[in-house]
Each structure stands twice: as structure tokens, then as C-alpha cells.
């Protein structure tokens, strides 16, 4: 059965771009006679807020969307992500990286061949790592691309694109995680799990068959495909859609204070009018 999801983060109020993505997934599920899931991606406790989560339910109900309950909230399922991290660690695919973002940026700026090269690393010598841990130094768990390549024994990765990537990519696409810029962060001290790991675990546990999302996440797909292969998880089909842009040509974004769905309601715009504007009659 066709299963898709809309997975917002409650770090601000939804805007037109979110409405377009949610409606695209909802209508796809309805056309296929499938299931539409809502997932709250609230792993970033420093930015996620309960009022924003409540507003998500309000806004989507206003748009006329219906979803299955209970809604999966990532913060309620941290054990699932830790289990996946433990499995990767048991297979010797991860290491603790003590480099700060500033140190990595400085190394990237001075590297002769780009950041991807300097972001590949390995575990510290045991004694040094023990000392850093004893001192309480922060670290990130990273997936070693070198170890992952060895584990896959040269097996190529690919995914099927039913929509279109930013460059019009469609069909079977080879996935090259090395283009991500180096070893992938799986978890941090301040955020118990990172986006890539959480999303592949969630999609597998929820039986998602089709990932429908904006083209801004197209470049995340090879990394997620790699994690699916290493964790022996099913691979969904992908359907990336265009991004909405405002009159200035820039895509709608929370950080740019794009007009929210709450703002639209406040000035009298109806859900039907917004859906017509977005191409959903």
C-alpha cells in the first residue's frame, strides 16, 4: 500500500511552502488510495516549541487535511534512534569526533582540495579519547564513509526519483554519499540524534513507501540511502517537488519571516482560496 508522510519541525509557524508540501503529499496518498501520516520532527529541543506543534495541527486541519493518529513525535522515540546508532557502532562504522564546527570550518578553508577531504576522520587513540571523555569534552558521533564503503564492498547505491531533482533528475539515480561533504553526523551531545538517522528509522518503522518532499532535500537522499543500506532498511521511492517562491524569487522560509498560515487566516484568506492559489482546486 502507498504510504507517505508530512514531517514538519515545530520551530516556527507554517507558511505557504509547508502548505504546498503537505497538500502535495496528502493528495498523492488520496489519489493512490493510500495512507497519509503526520510526523512531528522535534528532536532539536533547543528550537522546537509546543505552541508551534499545536499550530501545525491547527493549520493542517484548516487546510482540510486528515491524518492517522497517534502522531509520531520523534522526541518520544529516542530509544529507536539510539538502537540504530548502537547497531552502526557495533559494526565499527562510527567514531566520536571532538572537532568543533569552528575547527572544521577552519580546516575546510585551509584544505587544498575542499572540505570533503578534511571531514573524513577516525577515532582518537583510546587513551586520548578516554581523557577527552573524562574531561567532559563535547563530541559528535560520525559515520565513517571509509568504513561504510568497505562494509558495502563496492556495492553501488541508487534510489528511484518519481518527481524531479533541482536539475530535473528522474528515474534511477546513483547515490554518492561522498558528495555530502564528508563523514556524516549521526548524533550530538545537545541533540541526541541527527536528522538523517532519525528520518530513515522513522520511515522504516512507519512503513513509508513514498517520500514526498521539496527539492531542497534532494541532496540529502544519498546520505539517507547509505544509512538504509547499512541498517538493512527498506528503500522508499522518492518524489521531490518544486519549491514555492515569493515575488522576490526567493523560496518561502521561516528564517526570512515568510507570511504564515496564521497570518493568512488573520487577514481573511480562506483555505479554499489558498489551495486554489497553490494549484489545488
Short mmCIF file of the C-alpha atoms (twelve columns), coordinates in Angstrom:
data_MODEL
# 
_entry.id   MODEL 
# 
loop_
_atom_site.group_PDB 
_atom_site.id 
_atom_site.type_symbol 
_atom_site.label_atom_id 
_atom_site.label_alt_id 
_atom_site.label_comp_id 
_atom_site.label_asym_id 
_atom_site.label_seq_id 
_atom_site.Cartn_x 
_atom_site.Cartn_y 
_atom_site.Cartn_z 
_atom_site.pdbx_PDB_model_num 
ATOM 1   C CA . UNK A 1   0.000   0.000  0.000   1 
ATOM 2   C CA . UNK A 2   1.069   3.556  -0.770  1 
ATOM 3   C CA . UNK A 3   2.184   5.309  2.434   1 
ATOM 4   C CA . UNK A 4   3.577   8.832  2.607   1 
ATOM 5   C CA . UNK A 5   4.082   11.488 5.251   1 
ATOM 6   C CA . UNK A 6   4.425   15.178 6.001   1 
ATOM 7   C CA . UNK A 7   7.095   15.739 8.639   1 
ATOM 8   C CA . UNK A 8   7.446   19.346 9.834   1 
ATOM 9   C CA . UNK A 9   9.645   20.575 12.676  1 
ATOM 10  C CA . UNK A 10  7.885   22.756 15.279  1 
ATOM 11  C CA . UNK A 11  10.473  25.522 15.154  1 
ATOM 12  C CA . UNK A 12  8.124   28.178 13.816  1 
ATOM 13  C CA . UNK A 13  4.731   28.645 12.199  1 
ATOM 14  C CA . UNK A 14  3.890   27.012 8.871   1 
ATOM 15  C CA . UNK A 15  3.862   29.105 5.679   1 
ATOM 16  C CA . UNK A 16  2.755   28.639 2.063   1 
ATOM 17  C CA . UNK A 17  5.706   26.385 1.271   1 
ATOM 18  C CA . UNK A 18  4.703   23.991 4.032   1 
ATOM 19  C CA . UNK A 19  1.086   24.059 2.866   1 
ATOM 20  C CA . UNK A 20  2.151   23.190 -0.679  1 
ATOM 21  C CA . UNK A 21  4.275   20.254 0.510   1 
ATOM 22  C CA . UNK A 22  1.612   18.918 2.873   1 
ATOM 23  C CA . UNK A 23  -1.110  19.172 0.225   1 
ATOM 24  C CA . UNK A 24  1.128   17.509 -2.367  1 
ATOM 25  C CA . UNK A 25  1.690   14.507 -0.111  1 
ATOM 26  C CA . UNK A 26  -1.926  14.365 1.069   1 
ATOM 27  C CA . UNK A 27  -3.349  14.463 -2.457  1 
ATOM 28  C CA . UNK A 28  -0.854  11.836 -3.644  1 
ATOM 29  C CA . UNK A 29  -1.964  9.469  -0.884  1 
ATOM 30  C CA . UNK A 30  -5.615  10.102 -1.634  1 
ATOM 31  C CA . UNK A 31  -5.136  9.533  -5.384  1 
ATOM 32  C CA . UNK A 32  -3.380  6.221  -4.687  1 
ATOM 33  C CA . UNK A 33  -5.954  5.090  -2.124  1 
ATOM 34  C CA . UNK A 34  -3.126  5.030  0.388   1 
ATOM 35  C CA . UNK A 35  -2.240  6.359  3.823   1 
ATOM 36  C CA . UNK A 36  -1.151  9.854  4.831   1 
ATOM 37  C CA . UNK A 37  0.888   10.255 8.019   1 
ATOM 38  C CA . UNK A 38  1.827   13.328 10.003  1 
ATOM 39  C CA . UNK A 39  5.133   13.160 11.876  1 
ATOM 40  C CA . UNK A 40  6.478   15.810 14.234  1 
ATOM 41  C CA . UNK A 41  10.255  16.076 13.892  1 
ATOM 42  C CA . UNK A 42  11.042  17.666 17.238  1 
ATOM 43  C CA . UNK A 43  14.468  16.233 18.072  1 
ATOM 44  C CA . UNK A 44  16.030  19.691 18.368  1 
ATOM 45  C CA . UNK A 45  14.936  20.563 21.887  1 
ATOM 46  C CA . UNK A 46  16.736  23.917 21.716  1 
ATOM 47  C CA . UNK A 47  14.482  25.233 18.914  1 
ATOM 48  C CA . UNK A 48  11.249  23.219 18.988  1 
ATOM 49  C CA . UNK A 49  8.355   24.667 20.980  1 
ATOM 50  C CA . UNK A 50  4.953   23.181 21.994  1 
ATOM 51  C CA . UNK A 51  2.988   26.216 20.693  1 
ATOM 52  C CA . UNK A 52  4.447   25.660 17.236  1 
ATOM 53  C CA . UNK A 53  3.450   21.987 17.364  1 
ATOM 54  C CA . UNK A 54  -0.120  22.893 18.312  1 
ATOM 55  C CA . UNK A 55  -0.177  25.391 15.461  1 
ATOM 56  C CA . UNK A 56  0.824   22.654 12.998  1 
ATOM 57  C CA . UNK A 57  -2.295  20.653 13.891  1 
ATOM 58  C CA . UNK A 58  -4.425  23.801 13.646  1 
ATOM 59  C CA . UNK A 59  -3.049  24.850 10.285  1 
ATOM 60  C CA . UNK A 60  -3.306  21.426 8.655   1 
ATOM 61  C CA . UNK A 61  -6.863  20.929 9.913   1 
ATOM 62  C CA . UNK A 62  -7.732  24.370 8.480   1 
ATOM 63  C CA . UNK A 63  -6.398  23.188 5.122   1 
ATOM 64  C CA . UNK A 64  -8.745  20.196 5.304   1 
ATOM 65  C CA . UNK A 65  -6.082  17.543 5.795   1 
ATOM 66  C CA . UNK A 66  -6.725  14.380 7.769   1 
ATOM 67  C CA . UNK A 67  -4.048  12.100 9.178   1 
ATOM 68  C CA . UNK A 68  -3.725  8.927  11.176  1 
ATOM 69  C CA . UNK A 69  -3.358  9.004  14.938  1 
ATOM 70  C CA . UNK A 70  -1.435  8.768  17.125  1 
ATOM 71  C CA . UNK A 71  1.034   11.145 15.519  1 
ATOM 72  C CA . UNK A 72  4.639   10.027 15.810  1 
ATOM 73  C CA . UNK A 73  6.681   12.601 17.714  1 
ATOM 74  C CA . UNK A 74  10.404  11.994 17.417  1 
ATOM 75  C CA . UNK A 75  11.119  13.120 20.972  1 
ATOM 76  C CA . UNK A 76  9.017   10.174 22.194  1 
ATOM 77  C CA . UNK A 77  11.127  7.631  20.340  1 
ATOM 78  C CA . UNK A 78  14.748  8.456  21.115  1 
ATOM 79  C CA . UNK A 79  15.395  4.825  22.069  1 
ATOM 80  C CA . UNK A 80  14.715  3.787  18.458  1 
ATOM 81  C CA . UNK A 81  17.422  6.119  17.183  1 
ATOM 82  C CA . UNK A 82  19.880  5.102  19.883  1 
ATOM 83  C CA . UNK A 83  19.356  1.468  18.909  1 
ATOM 84  C CA . UNK A 84  20.192  2.280  15.293  1 
ATOM 85  C CA . UNK A 85  23.284  4.222  16.373  1 
ATOM 86  C CA . UNK A 86  24.338  1.306  18.568  1 
ATOM 87  C CA . UNK A 87  23.953  -1.087 15.627  1 
ATOM 88  C CA . UNK A 88  26.175  1.067  13.424  1 
ATOM 89  C CA . UNK A 89  28.714  1.379  16.233  1 
ATOM 90  C CA . UNK A 90  28.734  -2.381 16.792  1 
ATOM 91  C CA . UNK A 91  29.604  -2.763 13.101  1 
ATOM 92  C CA . UNK A 92  32.570  -0.375 13.579  1 
ATOM 93  C CA . UNK A 93  31.039  2.231  11.285  1 
ATOM 94  C CA . UNK A 94  31.050  5.204  13.670  1 
ATOM 95  C CA . UNK A 95  33.512  7.211  15.746  1 
ATOM 96  C CA . UNK A 96  33.477  10.077 18.220  1 
ATOM 97  C CA . UNK A 97  34.552  13.337 16.617  1 
ATOM 98  C CA . UNK A 98  35.703  16.012 19.063  1 
ATOM 99  C CA . UNK A 99  36.322  18.709 16.453  1 
ATOM 100 C CA . UNK A 100 34.155  21.790 16.866  1 
ATOM 101 C CA . UNK A 101 32.257  23.370 13.989  1 
ATOM 102 C CA . UNK A 102 34.763  26.234 14.071  1 
ATOM 103 C CA . UNK A 103 37.714  23.838 13.820  1 
ATOM 104 C CA . UNK A 104 36.106  22.017 10.917  1 
ATOM 105 C CA . UNK A 105 35.377  25.281 9.122   1 
ATOM 106 C CA . UNK A 106 38.964  26.425 9.593   1 
ATOM 107 C CA . UNK A 107 40.292  23.098 8.331   1 
ATOM 108 C CA . UNK A 108 37.997  23.259 5.302   1 
ATOM 109 C CA . UNK A 109 39.154  26.785 4.475   1 
ATOM 110 C CA . UNK A 110 42.801  25.752 4.528   1 
ATOM 111 C CA . UNK A 111 42.385  22.403 2.756   1 
ATOM 112 C CA . UNK A 112 43.793  22.312 -0.807  1 
ATOM 113 C CA . UNK A 113 41.119  20.001 -2.158  1 
ATOM 114 C CA . UNK A 114 37.943  21.033 -0.389  1 
ATOM 115 C CA . UNK A 115 36.004  20.281 2.753   1 
ATOM 116 C CA . UNK A 116 35.028  16.723 1.877   1 
ATOM 117 C CA . UNK A 117 38.619  15.631 2.315   1 
ATOM 118 C CA . UNK A 118 39.137  17.137 5.771   1 
ATOM 119 C CA . UNK A 119 35.811  15.900 7.114   1 
ATOM 120 C CA . UNK A 120 36.911  12.285 6.817   1 
ATOM 121 C CA . UNK A 121 38.306  11.135 10.126  1 
ATOM 122 C CA . UNK A 122 38.667  8.288  12.581  1 
ATOM 123 C CA . UNK A 123 38.510  7.582  16.284  1 
ATOM 124 C CA . UNK A 124 41.182  9.105  18.502  1 
ATOM 125 C CA . UNK A 125 43.710  6.771  20.142  1 
ATOM 126 C CA . UNK A 126 41.988  5.038  23.060  1 
ATOM 127 C CA . UNK A 127 43.916  6.860  25.794  1 
ATOM 128 C CA . UNK A 128 43.329  10.288 24.241  1 
ATOM 129 C CA . UNK A 129 39.647  9.586  23.702  1 
ATOM 130 C CA . UNK A 130 39.253  8.412  27.304  1 
ATOM 131 C CA . UNK A 131 40.886  11.605 28.531  1 
ATOM 132 C CA . UNK A 132 38.627  13.788 26.405  1 
ATOM 133 C CA . UNK A 133 35.551  11.921 27.656  1 
ATOM 134 C CA . UNK A 134 36.716  12.206 31.261  1 
ATOM 135 C CA . UNK A 135 37.140  15.940 30.781  1 
ATOM 136 C CA . UNK A 136 33.561  16.186 29.534  1 
ATOM 137 C CA . UNK A 137 34.550  17.473 26.104  1 
ATOM 138 C CA . UNK A 138 31.617  17.581 23.679  1 
ATOM 139 C CA . UNK A 139 31.684  15.317 20.655  1 
ATOM 140 C CA . UNK A 140 29.560  14.185 17.733  1 
ATOM 141 C CA . UNK A 141 29.032  10.636 16.592  1 
ATOM 142 C CA . UNK A 142 30.010  10.481 12.927  1 
ATOM 143 C CA . UNK A 143 29.509  7.790  10.334  1 
ATOM 144 C CA . UNK A 144 32.833  6.922  8.718   1 
ATOM 145 C CA . UNK A 145 32.419  6.974  4.943   1 
ATOM 146 C CA . UNK A 146 35.618  4.956  4.592   1 
ATOM 147 C CA . UNK A 147 34.248  2.223  6.849   1 
ATOM 148 C CA . UNK A 148 30.858  2.378  5.125   1 
ATOM 149 C CA . UNK A 149 32.438  1.932  1.703   1 
ATOM 150 C CA . UNK A 150 34.322  -1.097 2.981   1 
ATOM 151 C CA . UNK A 151 31.164  -2.561 4.520   1 
ATOM 152 C CA . UNK A 152 29.284  -2.194 1.254   1 
ATOM 153 C CA . UNK A 153 32.146  -3.848 -0.620  1 
ATOM 154 C CA . UNK A 154 31.752  -1.638 -3.653  1 
ATOM 155 C CA . UNK A 155 28.017  -2.262 -3.984  1 
ATOM 156 C CA . UNK A 156 26.539  0.784  -5.745  1 
ATOM 157 C CA . UNK A 157 23.643  2.608  -4.160  1 
ATOM 158 C CA . UNK A 158 20.718  4.095  -6.025  1 
ATOM 159 C CA . UNK A 159 17.210  5.384  -5.498  1 
ATOM 160 C CA . UNK A 160 14.204  5.941  -7.741  1 
ATOM 161 C CA . UNK A 161 13.078  9.521  -8.289  1 
ATOM 162 C CA . UNK A 162 9.429   9.811  -9.302  1 
ATOM 163 C CA . UNK A 163 9.388   13.599 -9.133  1 
ATOM 164 C CA . UNK A 164 12.359  15.706 -10.138 1 
ATOM 165 C CA . UNK A 165 15.553  16.898 -8.533  1 
ATOM 166 C CA . UNK A 166 16.721  20.512 -8.790  1 
ATOM 167 C CA . UNK A 167 18.403  19.711 -12.099 1 
ATOM 168 C CA . UNK A 168 15.486  17.695 -13.457 1 
ATOM 169 C CA . UNK A 169 16.890  14.360 -12.243 1 
ATOM 170 C CA . UNK A 170 14.402  11.494 -12.661 1 
ATOM 171 C CA . UNK A 171 14.270  7.716  -12.629 1 
ATOM 172 C CA . UNK A 172 17.038  5.532  -11.229 1 
ATOM 173 C CA . UNK A 173 19.748  7.731  -9.753  1 
ATOM 174 C CA . UNK A 174 23.106  6.633  -8.396  1 
ATOM 175 C CA . UNK A 175 23.580  7.800  -4.815  1 
ATOM 176 C CA . UNK A 176 27.042  9.053  -3.908  1 
ATOM 177 C CA . UNK A 177 27.169  9.889  -0.165  1 
ATOM 178 C CA . UNK A 178 30.727  11.192 -0.577  1 
ATOM 179 C CA . UNK A 179 29.256  14.338 -2.116  1 
ATOM 180 C CA . UNK A 180 27.749  15.188 1.273   1 
ATOM 181 C CA . UNK A 181 30.990  16.829 2.390   1 
ATOM 182 C CA . UNK A 182 32.481  14.047 4.440   1 
ATOM 183 C CA . UNK A 183 31.688  11.866 7.416   1 
ATOM 184 C CA . UNK A 184 28.063  12.269 8.450   1 
ATOM 185 C CA . UNK A 185 26.978  13.500 11.862  1 
ATOM 186 C CA . UNK A 186 24.581  10.985 13.420  1 
ATOM 187 C CA . UNK A 187 24.197  12.492 16.888  1 
ATOM 188 C CA . UNK A 188 25.460  15.349 19.052  1 
ATOM 189 C CA . UNK A 189 25.596  15.983 22.754  1 
ATOM 190 C CA . UNK A 190 22.991  18.770 22.524  1 
ATOM 191 C CA . UNK A 191 20.813  16.866 20.019  1 
ATOM 192 C CA . UNK A 192 20.596  13.156 20.828  1 
ATOM 193 C CA . UNK A 193 20.160  12.182 17.186  1 
ATOM 194 C CA . UNK A 194 20.677  13.995 13.911  1 
ATOM 195 C CA . UNK A 195 18.127  14.404 11.139  1 
ATOM 196 C CA . UNK A 196 19.488  11.816 8.691   1 
ATOM 197 C CA . UNK A 197 19.476  8.931  11.140  1 
ATOM 198 C CA . UNK A 198 16.103  9.790  12.671  1 
ATOM 199 C CA . UNK A 199 14.333  10.116 9.346   1 
ATOM 200 C CA . UNK A 200 15.433  6.763  7.911   1 
ATOM 201 C CA . UNK A 201 14.500  4.981  11.142  1 
ATOM 202 C CA . UNK A 202 11.110  6.688  11.222  1 
ATOM 203 C CA . UNK A 203 10.317  5.963  7.583   1 
ATOM 204 C CA . UNK A 204 11.169  2.288  8.031   1 
ATOM 205 C CA . UNK A 205 9.205   1.864  11.270  1 
ATOM 206 C CA . UNK A 206 6.188   3.660  9.806   1 
ATOM 207 C CA . UNK A 207 6.236   1.681  6.561   1 
ATOM 208 C CA . UNK A 208 6.650   4.760  4.369   1 
ATOM 209 C CA . UNK A 209 6.755   3.708  0.709   1 
ATOM 210 C CA . UNK A 210 6.988   7.172  -0.852  1 
ATOM 211 C CA . UNK A 211 8.939   10.146 0.476   1 
ATOM 212 C CA . UNK A 212 7.341   13.291 -0.934  1 
ATOM 213 C CA . UNK A 213 9.213   16.481 -0.086  1 
ATOM 214 C CA . UNK A 214 10.768  19.633 -1.516  1 
ATOM 215 C CA . UNK A 215 13.753  19.735 -3.838  1 
ATOM 216 C CA . UNK A 216 15.801  21.387 -1.102  1 
ATOM 217 C CA . UNK A 217 16.120  17.917 0.446   1 
ATOM 218 C CA . UNK A 218 17.138  16.140 -2.760  1 
ATOM 219 C CA . UNK A 219 20.827  16.299 -1.812  1 
ATOM 220 C CA . UNK A 220 20.051  14.557 1.493   1 
ATOM 221 C CA . UNK A 221 18.834  11.434 -0.300  1 
ATOM 222 C CA . UNK A 222 22.235  9.764  -0.977  1 
ATOM 223 C CA . UNK A 223 23.172  10.004 2.711   1 
ATOM 224 C CA . UNK A 224 19.826  8.569  3.747   1 
ATOM 225 C CA . UNK A 225 20.127  5.847  1.132   1 
ATOM 226 C CA . UNK A 226 23.515  4.901  2.603   1 
ATOM 227 C CA . UNK A 227 22.069  4.615  6.111   1 
ATOM 228 C CA . UNK A 228 19.211  2.474  4.805   1 
ATOM 229 C CA . UNK A 229 21.726  0.082  3.239   1 
ATOM 230 C CA . UNK A 230 23.921  -0.115 6.345   1 
ATOM 231 C CA . UNK A 231 20.936  -0.686 8.651   1 
ATOM 232 C CA . UNK A 232 19.234  -3.094 6.225   1 
ATOM 233 C CA . UNK A 233 16.149  -0.893 5.983   1 
ATOM 234 C CA . UNK A 234 13.737  -0.759 3.029   1 
ATOM 235 C CA . UNK A 235 14.215  1.946  0.422   1 
ATOM 236 C CA . UNK A 236 11.165  4.069  -0.370  1 
ATOM 237 C CA . UNK A 237 10.566  5.764  -3.696  1 
ATOM 238 C CA . UNK A 238 11.300  9.496  -3.704  1 
ATOM 239 C CA . UNK A 239 9.147   12.225 -5.199  1 
ATOM 240 C CA . UNK A 240 10.757  15.647 -4.813  1 
ATOM 241 C CA . UNK A 241 8.628   18.612 -5.771  1 
ATOM 242 C CA . UNK A 242 9.315   22.196 -6.745  1 
ATOM 243 C CA . UNK A 243 9.785   24.879 -4.123  1 
ATOM 244 C CA . UNK A 244 7.411   27.799 -3.893  1 
ATOM 245 C CA . UNK A 245 8.951   31.221 -4.274  1 
ATOM 246 C CA . UNK A 246 7.697   34.668 -3.405  1 
ATOM 247 C CA . UNK A 247 7.510   37.757 -5.630  1 
ATOM 248 C CA . UNK A 248 11.223  38.355 -4.966  1 
ATOM 249 C CA . UNK A 249 12.100  34.925 -6.381  1 
ATOM 250 C CA . UNK A 250 13.272  33.582 -3.028  1 
ATOM 251 C CA . UNK A 251 11.722  30.436 -1.607  1 
ATOM 252 C CA . UNK A 252 9.490   30.759 1.420   1 
ATOM 253 C CA . UNK A 253 11.413  30.088 4.638   1 
ATOM 254 C CA . UNK A 254 10.845  30.515 8.365   1 
ATOM 255 C CA . UNK A 255 14.136  32.341 8.781   1 
ATOM 256 C CA . UNK A 256 13.007  35.003 6.302   1 
ATOM 257 C CA . UNK A 257 9.783   35.560 8.241   1 
ATOM 258 C CA . UNK A 258 7.619   34.346 5.381   1 
ATOM 259 C CA . UNK A 259 3.919   35.110 5.826   1 
ATOM 260 C CA . UNK A 260 2.488   32.291 7.933   1 
ATOM 261 C CA . UNK A 261 -0.768  30.403 7.525   1 
ATOM 262 C CA . UNK A 262 -1.912  32.037 10.757  1 
ATOM 263 C CA . UNK A 263 -1.223  35.434 9.184   1 
ATOM 264 C CA . UNK A 264 -3.264  34.467 6.126   1 
ATOM 265 C CA . UNK A 265 -6.229  33.437 8.253   1 
ATOM 266 C CA . UNK A 266 -5.969  36.644 10.273  1 
ATOM 267 C CA . UNK A 267 -6.344  38.772 7.145   1 
ATOM 268 C CA . UNK A 268 -9.353  36.772 5.954   1 
ATOM 269 C CA . UNK A 269 -7.863  34.382 3.390   1 
ATOM 270 C CA . UNK A 270 -9.871  31.152 3.272   1 
ATOM 271 C CA . UNK A 271 -8.403  27.682 2.969   1 
ATOM 272 C CA . UNK A 272 -10.149 27.290 -0.384  1 
ATOM 273 C CA . UNK A 273 -8.550  30.492 -1.682  1 
ATOM 274 C CA . UNK A 274 -5.095  29.404 -0.565  1 
ATOM 275 C CA . UNK A 275 -5.485  25.942 -2.089  1 
ATOM 276 C CA . UNK A 276 -6.584  27.469 -5.371  1 
ATOM 277 C CA . UNK A 277 -3.570  29.799 -5.288  1 
ATOM 278 C CA . UNK A 278 -1.288  26.771 -4.767  1 
ATOM 279 C CA . UNK A 279 -2.905  24.793 -7.583  1 
ATOM 280 C CA . UNK A 280 -5.165  22.524 -5.522  1 
ATOM 281 C CA . UNK A 281 -8.760  23.135 -6.599  1 
# 
